[in-house]
């Protein structure tokens, strides 16, 4: 004959007393059961399992909780919140594999019943997938399908822990040859996007760590090779060349790799996104992609797009500077290059590298002047710019001094200066595109 401990007896007495505290209203409430007797039993067993639960006595809470779950599943959300702990205790306590499977199935049923009576399907399915994979990892395929359904419902509102589990299950599915590399890449793209939303919403360390974990799982899988992404997404892009969401996925997947960023597909995807959502930053990125593709005229176009849509003076100054460099080195247009450099200085007069660029442009000119003397005079102007560069940006002093020393050796000699009826310290005008006034100096 089964005996009840004194503590257990007191618990039952307290539970019965608590049941009477429900009053009579519950006898008319259908959520407590189909009839009066069922409702009385529901109230009594609820009080009993709750008392055991408060004592962390999950073992004895199980039997009355099970009755409540079966006869009045609509009575309270606590049936499912507390029932999860009770069932997990029973599962961990059980050594019999058959019994363990039955209890795990009961936990899965409990999640389904919670959805049926209290909605929140996406969130509950996420928890269900986590529980199933944690307690029965051999049922990974079933857990993966549940997680997939959960994320399809909750989208970018999916909890970060569920997204981490979904990525983990994706890896397990791939390792067991249940899905192919293209599916992995597609899923990671979605999971990563949703995880970014969660990090932005909750920038706590644990959320960031989970996002890092998602990225690490994908990286370790070895499917993110550039050739894989190109092979998988090129046909998709060609079939839907104006699909902005597809192009965003391609951009996100390929953008982290310098190797991938040189692929034509990456440039095409960026152009689609830019057309739909133009921005200064993206125009600037596209300009760089065109430089890598050896298409300087197209790069020039997107530098101008970036400049025209940017309000930040420091960014505009940098864009003008880079455009000046491109115009000089690739487009071979020194007049336009100098104009762009001067615009950079209008935005930010303290950019020493812009003065250096102008100095380099002057120093490279070999045909500005009618004779050898005038052609050497360009080095005066170049040195002027190097001196200005170190003045506005002192950290450039060492490198500018080196350039000044180098190009001062090409100054006209004292004899050359005298022959041209000039003396050291005179003002001298340089023509051609340089169009600068400088000071006469002799070679030392």
CSV table of C-alpha atoms in Angstrom, one decimal:
chain,number,residue,atom,x,y,z
A,1,UNK,CA,0.0,0.0,0.0
A,2,UNK,CA,1.4,3.4,-1.0
A,3,UNK,CA,1.9,5.7,1.9
A,4,UNK,CA,1.9,9.5,1.8
A,5,UNK,CA,4.6,11.4,3.7
A,6,UNK,CA,3.5,14.0,6.3
A,7,UNK,CA,4.7,16.8,3.9
A,8,UNK,CA,2.8,15.3,1.0
A,9,UNK,CA,-0.3,14.9,3.1
A,10,UNK,CA,-0.1,18.6,4.1
A,11,UNK,CA,0.4,19.5,0.5
A,12,UNK,CA,-2.8,17.7,-0.4
A,13,UNK,CA,-4.7,19.4,2.4
A,14,UNK,CA,-3.4,22.8,1.3
A,15,UNK,CA,-4.4,22.0,-2.3
A,16,UNK,CA,-7.9,21.0,-1.3
A,17,UNK,CA,-8.2,24.2,0.8
A,18,UNK,CA,-6.9,26.2,-2.1
A,19,UNK,CA,-9.4,24.6,-4.5
A,20,UNK,CA,-12.2,25.9,-2.3
A,21,UNK,CA,-10.7,29.4,-2.6
A,22,UNK,CA,-11.5,29.4,-6.3
A,23,UNK,CA,-15.0,30.3,-5.2
A,24,UNK,CA,-18.0,29.0,-7.2
A,25,UNK,CA,-17.5,31.1,-10.4
A,26,UNK,CA,-15.2,28.4,-11.9
A,27,UNK,CA,-18.1,25.9,-11.8
A,28,UNK,CA,-19.8,27.9,-14.5
A,29,UNK,CA,-16.6,28.5,-16.5
A,30,UNK,CA,-16.1,26.1,-19.5
A,31,UNK,CA,-12.4,26.6,-19.5
A,32,UNK,CA,-12.3,24.4,-16.3
A,33,UNK,CA,-13.9,21.5,-18.1
A,34,UNK,CA,-17.0,20.2,-19.8
A,35,UNK,CA,-19.2,19.7,-16.6
A,36,UNK,CA,-19.3,20.6,-13.0
A,37,UNK,CA,-17.5,17.4,-11.7
A,38,UNK,CA,-14.7,18.0,-14.2
A,39,UNK,CA,-14.4,21.6,-13.2
A,40,UNK,CA,-14.1,20.6,-9.5
A,41,UNK,CA,-11.4,18.1,-10.3
A,42,UNK,CA,-9.6,20.7,-12.5
A,43,UNK,CA,-9.6,23.2,-9.7
A,44,UNK,CA,-8.4,20.7,-7.1
A,45,UNK,CA,-5.6,19.2,-9.3
A,46,UNK,CA,-4.5,22.7,-10.4
A,47,UNK,CA,-4.1,23.7,-6.8
A,48,UNK,CA,-2.3,20.5,-6.0
A,49,UNK,CA,0.2,20.6,-8.9
A,50,UNK,CA,0.8,24.3,-8.3
A,51,UNK,CA,1.7,23.7,-4.6
A,52,UNK,CA,4.1,21.0,-5.5
A,53,UNK,CA,5.6,23.2,-8.3
A,54,UNK,CA,6.1,26.1,-5.8
A,55,UNK,CA,8.2,23.6,-3.7
A,56,UNK,CA,10.2,22.6,-6.8
A,57,UNK,CA,8.8,19.1,-6.3
A,58,UNK,CA,8.4,18.4,-10.0
A,59,UNK,CA,8.2,14.7,-9.4
A,60,UNK,CA,4.9,14.9,-7.4
A,61,UNK,CA,3.6,17.8,-9.5
A,62,UNK,CA,3.6,15.6,-12.6
A,63,UNK,CA,0.5,13.4,-11.9
A,64,UNK,CA,-1.9,16.3,-11.0
A,65,UNK,CA,-0.5,18.4,-13.8
A,66,UNK,CA,-1.2,15.6,-16.3
A,67,UNK,CA,-4.8,15.5,-15.1
A,68,UNK,CA,-5.2,19.2,-15.6
A,69,UNK,CA,-3.5,19.1,-19.0
A,70,UNK,CA,-5.9,16.4,-20.1
A,71,UNK,CA,-9.3,17.6,-18.7
A,72,UNK,CA,-9.0,21.4,-18.8
A,73,UNK,CA,-6.2,22.4,-21.2
A,74,UNK,CA,-7.7,25.9,-21.7
A,75,UNK,CA,-7.7,26.7,-18.0
A,76,UNK,CA,-4.4,28.7,-17.9
A,77,UNK,CA,-1.3,29.4,-19.9
A,78,UNK,CA,0.6,28.4,-16.8
A,79,UNK,CA,-0.3,24.8,-17.6
A,80,UNK,CA,2.2,25.0,-20.5
A,81,UNK,CA,4.8,27.3,-18.9
A,82,UNK,CA,5.1,25.2,-15.8
A,83,UNK,CA,4.3,21.9,-17.6
A,84,UNK,CA,7.5,22.4,-19.7
A,85,UNK,CA,9.6,22.3,-16.5
A,86,UNK,CA,7.7,19.4,-15.1
A,87,UNK,CA,8.0,17.3,-18.2
A,88,UNK,CA,11.7,18.1,-18.8
A,89,UNK,CA,12.4,17.0,-15.2
A,90,UNK,CA,10.6,13.7,-15.9
A,91,UNK,CA,12.5,13.2,-19.2
A,92,UNK,CA,15.9,13.8,-17.5
A,93,UNK,CA,15.0,11.5,-14.6
A,94,UNK,CA,14.0,8.6,-16.9
A,95,UNK,CA,16.6,6.1,-17.9
A,96,UNK,CA,14.2,3.9,-19.9
A,97,UNK,CA,14.6,5.0,-23.6
A,98,UNK,CA,11.0,4.0,-24.5
A,99,UNK,CA,9.6,5.9,-21.6
A,100,UNK,CA,11.8,8.8,-22.4
A,101,UNK,CA,10.5,8.9,-26.0
A,102,UNK,CA,6.9,8.9,-24.7
A,103,UNK,CA,7.6,11.8,-22.4
A,104,UNK,CA,9.4,13.7,-25.2
A,105,UNK,CA,6.3,13.1,-27.4
A,106,UNK,CA,4.2,14.4,-24.6
A,107,UNK,CA,6.2,17.6,-24.4
A,108,UNK,CA,5.8,18.0,-28.2
A,109,UNK,CA,2.0,17.5,-27.8
A,110,UNK,CA,2.0,20.0,-25.0
A,111,UNK,CA,3.5,22.6,-27.4
A,112,UNK,CA,0.9,21.8,-30.0
A,113,UNK,CA,-1.9,22.1,-27.5
A,114,UNK,CA,-0.6,25.4,-26.3
A,115,UNK,CA,-0.8,26.7,-29.9
A,116,UNK,CA,-4.3,25.3,-30.3
A,117,UNK,CA,-5.6,27.1,-27.2
A,118,UNK,CA,-3.3,30.2,-26.8
A,119,UNK,CA,-2.0,30.9,-30.3
A,120,UNK,CA,1.5,32.4,-30.7
A,121,UNK,CA,2.2,29.6,-33.2
A,122,UNK,CA,5.6,30.9,-34.5
A,123,UNK,CA,7.1,31.5,-31.1
A,124,UNK,CA,5.9,28.2,-29.7
A,125,UNK,CA,7.1,26.2,-32.7
A,126,UNK,CA,10.5,27.8,-32.2
A,127,UNK,CA,10.6,26.6,-28.6
A,128,UNK,CA,9.3,23.2,-29.7
A,129,UNK,CA,12.2,22.8,-32.3
A,130,UNK,CA,14.7,23.8,-29.6
A,131,UNK,CA,13.3,21.3,-27.1
A,132,UNK,CA,13.2,18.4,-29.6
A,133,UNK,CA,16.7,18.9,-30.8
A,134,UNK,CA,18.1,19.3,-27.3
A,135,UNK,CA,16.3,16.3,-25.9
A,136,UNK,CA,16.4,14.0,-29.0
A,137,UNK,CA,19.2,15.2,-31.3
A,138,UNK,CA,18.7,12.1,-33.4
A,139,UNK,CA,15.3,13.6,-34.5
A,140,UNK,CA,17.2,16.5,-36.1
A,141,UNK,CA,15.2,16.3,-39.4
A,142,UNK,CA,11.9,16.7,-37.6
A,143,UNK,CA,13.3,19.5,-35.5
A,144,UNK,CA,14.6,21.2,-38.6
A,145,UNK,CA,11.2,21.2,-40.2
A,146,UNK,CA,9.6,22.6,-37.1
A,147,UNK,CA,12.2,25.4,-36.9
A,148,UNK,CA,11.8,26.2,-40.6
A,149,UNK,CA,8.0,26.6,-40.1
A,150,UNK,CA,8.6,28.7,-37.0
A,151,UNK,CA,11.0,31.1,-38.7
A,152,UNK,CA,8.7,31.4,-41.8
A,153,UNK,CA,6.0,32.6,-39.4
A,154,UNK,CA,8.0,35.0,-37.2
A,155,UNK,CA,10.4,36.2,-39.8
A,156,UNK,CA,12.7,39.0,-38.5
A,157,UNK,CA,10.9,38.8,-35.1
A,158,UNK,CA,12.3,35.4,-34.4
A,159,UNK,CA,14.2,35.1,-31.2
A,160,UNK,CA,18.0,34.9,-31.6
A,161,UNK,CA,18.2,31.6,-29.8
A,162,UNK,CA,15.8,30.1,-32.2
A,163,UNK,CA,17.8,31.4,-35.2
A,164,UNK,CA,20.9,29.9,-33.7
A,165,UNK,CA,19.2,26.5,-33.3
A,166,UNK,CA,17.9,26.8,-36.9
A,167,UNK,CA,21.4,27.4,-38.2
A,168,UNK,CA,22.7,24.5,-36.1
A,169,UNK,CA,20.1,22.3,-37.6
A,170,UNK,CA,20.9,23.5,-41.0
A,171,UNK,CA,24.5,22.4,-40.5
A,172,UNK,CA,23.4,19.0,-39.2
A,173,UNK,CA,21.1,18.5,-42.2
A,174,UNK,CA,23.9,19.4,-44.6
A,175,UNK,CA,26.4,17.1,-42.8
A,176,UNK,CA,23.9,14.3,-43.2
A,177,UNK,CA,23.3,15.1,-46.9
A,178,UNK,CA,19.7,16.1,-46.4
A,179,UNK,CA,20.2,19.5,-48.0
A,180,UNK,CA,22.6,20.8,-50.6
A,181,UNK,CA,25.1,23.7,-50.4
A,182,UNK,CA,22.7,26.1,-52.3
A,183,UNK,CA,20.0,25.5,-49.6
A,184,UNK,CA,22.6,26.2,-46.9
A,185,UNK,CA,23.6,29.5,-48.4
A,186,UNK,CA,20.0,30.5,-49.0
A,187,UNK,CA,19.0,29.7,-45.4
A,188,UNK,CA,22.1,31.4,-43.9
A,189,UNK,CA,21.3,34.5,-45.9
A,190,UNK,CA,17.8,34.6,-44.4
A,191,UNK,CA,18.9,33.6,-40.9
A,192,UNK,CA,21.7,36.2,-40.9
A,193,UNK,CA,19.4,39.0,-42.0
A,194,UNK,CA,16.9,38.2,-39.2
A,195,UNK,CA,19.7,37.9,-36.7
A,196,UNK,CA,20.9,41.4,-37.7
A,197,UNK,CA,17.5,42.7,-36.8
A,198,UNK,CA,17.6,41.1,-33.4
A,199,UNK,CA,21.1,42.6,-32.7
A,200,UNK,CA,19.9,46.0,-33.7
A,201,UNK,CA,16.8,45.6,-31.4
A,202,UNK,CA,18.7,44.0,-28.5
A,203,UNK,CA,22.4,44.9,-28.7
A,204,UNK,CA,23.2,42.8,-25.5
A,205,UNK,CA,26.4,40.7,-25.5
A,206,UNK,CA,24.5,37.4,-25.5
A,207,UNK,CA,22.6,38.4,-28.6
A,208,UNK,CA,25.8,39.5,-30.4
A,209,UNK,CA,27.5,36.3,-29.4
A,210,UNK,CA,24.6,34.2,-30.8
A,211,UNK,CA,24.9,36.2,-34.1
A,212,UNK,CA,28.6,35.6,-34.1
A,213,UNK,CA,27.9,31.9,-33.5
A,214,UNK,CA,25.6,31.8,-36.5
A,215,UNK,CA,28.3,33.3,-38.7
A,216,UNK,CA,30.9,30.9,-37.4
A,217,UNK,CA,28.7,27.9,-38.1
A,218,UNK,CA,28.3,29.0,-41.7
A,219,UNK,CA,32.0,29.8,-42.1
A,220,UNK,CA,33.0,26.4,-40.7
A,221,UNK,CA,30.7,24.5,-43.1
A,222,UNK,CA,32.9,25.5,-46.0
A,223,UNK,CA,30.1,26.1,-48.4
A,224,UNK,CA,30.7,29.9,-48.7
A,225,UNK,CA,33.3,29.6,-51.4
A,226,UNK,CA,33.0,32.2,-54.0
A,227,UNK,CA,32.6,29.7,-56.8
A,228,UNK,CA,29.7,28.1,-55.0
A,229,UNK,CA,27.9,31.4,-54.5
A,230,UNK,CA,28.5,32.4,-58.1
A,231,UNK,CA,27.4,29.0,-59.5
A,232,UNK,CA,24.3,28.9,-57.4
A,233,UNK,CA,23.1,32.5,-57.8
A,234,UNK,CA,24.1,33.4,-61.3
A,235,UNK,CA,21.3,31.4,-62.9
A,236,UNK,CA,18.8,32.8,-60.3
A,237,UNK,CA,20.0,36.3,-61.0
A,238,UNK,CA,19.8,35.8,-64.8
A,239,UNK,CA,16.2,34.5,-64.4
A,240,UNK,CA,15.2,37.4,-62.2
A,241,UNK,CA,17.6,40.3,-63.0
A,242,UNK,CA,15.4,42.9,-61.3
A,243,UNK,CA,14.6,41.1,-58.1
A,244,UNK,CA,15.9,43.5,-55.4
A,245,UNK,CA,15.6,41.0,-52.5
A,246,UNK,CA,17.6,38.4,-54.5
A,247,UNK,CA,20.2,41.0,-55.3
A,248,UNK,CA,20.4,42.0,-51.6
A,249,UNK,CA,21.1,38.4,-50.7
A,250,UNK,CA,23.8,38.1,-53.3
A,251,UNK,CA,25.3,41.4,-52.1
A,252,UNK,CA,25.3,40.3,-48.5
A,253,UNK,CA,26.8,36.9,-49.2
A,254,UNK,CA,29.6,38.1,-51.5
A,255,UNK,CA,30.4,41.4,-49.9
A,256,UNK,CA,32.4,39.9,-47.0
A,257,UNK,CA,35.0,38.4,-49.4
A,258,UNK,CA,37.5,40.5,-51.3
A,259,UNK,CA,37.7,37.6,-53.8
A,260,UNK,CA,34.0,37.5,-54.4
A,261,UNK,CA,33.7,41.3,-54.6
A,262,UNK,CA,35.6,41.2,-57.9
A,263,UNK,CA,33.0,38.9,-59.5
A,264,UNK,CA,30.8,40.5,-62.2
A,265,UNK,CA,27.7,39.0,-60.4
A,266,UNK,CA,28.5,41.1,-57.3
A,267,UNK,CA,28.7,44.3,-59.3
A,268,UNK,CA,25.4,43.5,-61.1
A,269,UNK,CA,23.6,42.8,-57.8
A,270,UNK,CA,24.9,46.1,-56.4
A,271,UNK,CA,23.6,48.0,-59.4
A,272,UNK,CA,20.1,46.4,-59.0
A,273,UNK,CA,20.0,47.4,-55.3
A,274,UNK,CA,21.2,50.9,-56.1
A,275,UNK,CA,18.5,51.4,-58.7
A,276,UNK,CA,15.9,50.5,-56.2
A,277,UNK,CA,17.5,52.1,-53.1
A,278,UNK,CA,20.0,54.8,-54.2
A,279,UNK,CA,22.4,56.1,-51.6
A,280,UNK,CA,25.7,57.9,-51.5
A,281,UNK,CA,27.5,55.1,-49.7
A,282,UNK,CA,26.4,52.5,-52.3
A,283,UNK,CA,27.3,54.7,-55.2
A,284,UNK,CA,30.7,55.1,-53.7
A,285,UNK,CA,31.0,51.3,-53.3
A,286,UNK,CA,30.0,50.8,-56.9
A,287,UNK,CA,32.6,53.3,-58.0
A,288,UNK,CA,35.2,51.1,-56.4
A,289,UNK,CA,33.9,48.0,-58.0
A,290,UNK,CA,34.2,49.7,-61.4
A,291,UNK,CA,37.8,50.6,-60.6
A,292,UNK,CA,38.5,46.9,-59.8
A,293,UNK,CA,36.8,46.0,-63.1
A,294,UNK,CA,39.1,48.4,-65.0
A,295,UNK,CA,36.1,50.6,-66.1
A,296,UNK,CA,37.2,54.1,-65.0
A,297,UNK,CA,34.5,56.0,-66.9
A,298,UNK,CA,31.8,54.1,-65.1
A,299,UNK,CA,33.7,54.6,-61.8
A,300,UNK,CA,33.7,58.4,-62.6
A,301,UNK,CA,29.9,58.3,-63.1
A,302,UNK,CA,29.3,56.7,-59.7
A,303,UNK,CA,31.8,58.9,-57.9
A,304,UNK,CA,29.7,61.9,-59.1
A,305,UNK,CA,26.5,60.1,-58.0
A,306,UNK,CA,28.0,59.6,-54.6
A,307,UNK,CA,29.1,63.3,-54.4
A,308,UNK,CA,25.8,64.7,-55.5
A,309,UNK,CA,23.8,62.7,-52.9
A,310,UNK,CA,26.2,63.2,-50.0
A,311,UNK,CA,25.8,66.0,-47.4
A,312,UNK,CA,28.7,65.1,-45.1
A,313,UNK,CA,31.6,67.5,-46.0
A,314,UNK,CA,34.3,65.1,-45.0
A,315,UNK,CA,32.9,62.3,-47.1
A,316,UNK,CA,32.4,64.7,-50.1
A,317,UNK,CA,36.0,65.8,-49.7
A,318,UNK,CA,37.3,62.3,-49.8
A,319,UNK,CA,35.1,61.4,-52.8
A,320,UNK,CA,36.4,64.4,-54.7
A,321,UNK,CA,40.0,63.4,-53.8
A,322,UNK,CA,39.6,59.9,-55.0
A,323,UNK,CA,37.8,61.1,-58.2
A,324,UNK,CA,40.8,63.5,-58.8
A,325,UNK,CA,43.2,60.6,-58.5
A,326,UNK,CA,41.1,58.4,-60.8
A,327,UNK,CA,40.8,61.3,-63.3
A,328,UNK,CA,44.5,61.9,-63.4
A,329,UNK,CA,45.9,58.3,-63.4
A,330,UNK,CA,43.2,56.4,-65.4
A,331,UNK,CA,41.3,59.0,-67.4
A,332,UNK,CA,44.5,61.0,-68.2
A,333,UNK,CA,42.8,64.4,-67.8
A,334,UNK,CA,45.0,66.5,-65.6
A,335,UNK,CA,42.9,69.7,-66.0
A,336,UNK,CA,39.8,68.0,-64.7
A,337,UNK,CA,41.8,66.1,-62.1
A,338,UNK,CA,43.1,69.4,-60.7
A,339,UNK,CA,39.6,70.8,-60.7
A,340,UNK,CA,38.3,67.8,-58.6
A,341,UNK,CA,41.3,68.2,-56.2
A,342,UNK,CA,40.4,71.8,-55.6
A,343,UNK,CA,36.8,70.9,-55.0
A,344,UNK,CA,38.1,68.5,-52.3
A,345,UNK,CA,40.0,71.3,-50.7
A,346,UNK,CA,36.9,73.5,-50.8
A,347,UNK,CA,35.1,70.9,-48.7
A,348,UNK,CA,38.0,70.3,-46.4
A,349,UNK,CA,41.1,72.6,-46.7
A,350,UNK,CA,43.1,70.5,-44.2
A,351,UNK,CA,43.5,67.3,-46.3
A,352,UNK,CA,47.2,67.0,-46.7
A,353,UNK,CA,46.8,64.1,-49.1
A,354,UNK,CA,45.0,66.3,-51.6
A,355,UNK,CA,48.0,68.7,-51.7
A,356,UNK,CA,50.3,65.7,-52.1
A,357,UNK,CA,48.2,64.5,-55.0
A,358,UNK,CA,48.4,67.9,-56.7
A,359,UNK,CA,52.1,67.9,-56.1
A,360,UNK,CA,52.5,64.5,-57.7
A,361,UNK,CA,50.5,65.6,-60.7
A,362,UNK,CA,52.8,68.6,-61.2
A,363,UNK,CA,55.9,66.6,-60.7
A,364,UNK,CA,54.8,64.1,-63.3
A,365,UNK,CA,54.3,66.8,-66.0
A,366,UNK,CA,57.0,66.8,-68.6
A,367,UNK,CA,55.6,69.0,-71.3
A,368,UNK,CA,54.6,72.2,-69.5
A,369,UNK,CA,56.8,74.9,-71.0
A,370,UNK,CA,58.5,76.1,-74.1
A,371,UNK,CA,62.1,75.1,-73.0
A,372,UNK,CA,63.9,73.0,-70.5
A,373,UNK,CA,64.0,75.8,-67.9
A,374,UNK,CA,60.2,76.2,-68.0
A,375,UNK,CA,59.7,72.4,-67.8
A,376,UNK,CA,61.9,72.3,-64.7
A,377,UNK,CA,59.9,75.1,-63.1
A,378,UNK,CA,57.0,72.7,-62.5
A,379,UNK,CA,59.1,71.2,-59.7
A,380,UNK,CA,58.8,74.5,-57.8
A,381,UNK,CA,55.1,74.2,-57.9
A,382,UNK,CA,55.2,70.6,-56.9
A,383,UNK,CA,57.4,71.3,-53.9
A,384,UNK,CA,55.0,74.1,-52.9
A,385,UNK,CA,52.2,71.6,-52.6
A,386,UNK,CA,54.3,69.1,-50.6
A,387,UNK,CA,55.2,71.9,-48.2
A,388,UNK,CA,51.5,72.8,-47.9
A,389,UNK,CA,50.6,69.1,-47.3
A,390,UNK,CA,52.8,68.8,-44.3
A,391,UNK,CA,51.7,72.2,-43.0
A,392,UNK,CA,48.0,71.2,-42.8
A,393,UNK,CA,48.6,67.5,-41.9
A,394,UNK,CA,51.8,67.3,-39.7
A,395,UNK,CA,51.8,63.5,-39.7
A,396,UNK,CA,52.8,63.7,-43.4
A,397,UNK,CA,56.0,65.7,-42.5
A,398,UNK,CA,58.5,62.9,-42.9
A,399,UNK,CA,57.1,61.6,-46.3
A,400,UNK,CA,56.7,65.2,-47.6
A,401,UNK,CA,60.3,66.1,-46.6
A,402,UNK,CA,61.5,63.1,-48.6
A,403,UNK,CA,59.6,64.2,-51.7
A,404,UNK,CA,60.8,67.8,-51.3
A,405,UNK,CA,64.3,66.6,-51.1
A,406,UNK,CA,63.9,64.4,-54.2
A,407,UNK,CA,62.3,67.0,-56.4
A,408,UNK,CA,64.4,69.9,-55.3
A,409,UNK,CA,67.2,68.2,-57.2
A,410,UNK,CA,65.4,69.0,-60.4
A,411,UNK,CA,65.2,72.7,-59.8
A,412,UNK,CA,66.9,75.0,-62.4
A,413,UNK,CA,70.6,75.8,-61.7
A,414,UNK,CA,71.8,79.2,-60.6
A,415,UNK,CA,73.1,79.7,-64.2
A,416,UNK,CA,69.8,78.7,-65.7
A,417,UNK,CA,68.0,81.3,-63.6
A,418,UNK,CA,70.5,84.0,-64.5
A,419,UNK,CA,70.3,83.1,-68.2
A,420,UNK,CA,66.5,83.7,-68.0
A,421,UNK,CA,67.0,87.1,-66.5
A,422,UNK,CA,65.6,86.0,-63.1
A,423,UNK,CA,66.9,85.8,-59.6
A,424,UNK,CA,66.1,83.6,-56.5
A,425,UNK,CA,62.9,84.9,-54.8
A,426,UNK,CA,61.3,86.3,-57.9
A,427,UNK,CA,57.7,85.3,-58.7
A,428,UNK,CA,57.3,83.0,-61.7
A,429,UNK,CA,54.1,82.0,-63.5
A,430,UNK,CA,53.7,78.4,-64.8
A,431,UNK,CA,51.4,78.0,-67.7
A,432,UNK,CA,49.5,75.0,-69.2
A,433,UNK,CA,47.0,73.2,-67.1
A,434,UNK,CA,49.1,73.8,-63.9
A,435,UNK,CA,48.5,77.6,-64.1
A,436,UNK,CA,50.3,78.4,-60.8
A,437,UNK,CA,52.4,81.3,-59.5
A,438,UNK,CA,55.4,80.2,-57.6
A,439,UNK,CA,58.8,81.4,-56.3
A,440,UNK,CA,62.1,81.0,-58.1
A,441,UNK,CA,64.6,78.7,-56.3
A,442,UNK,CA,67.9,77.3,-57.3
A,443,UNK,CA,69.1,73.7,-57.2
A,444,UNK,CA,71.3,73.1,-54.1
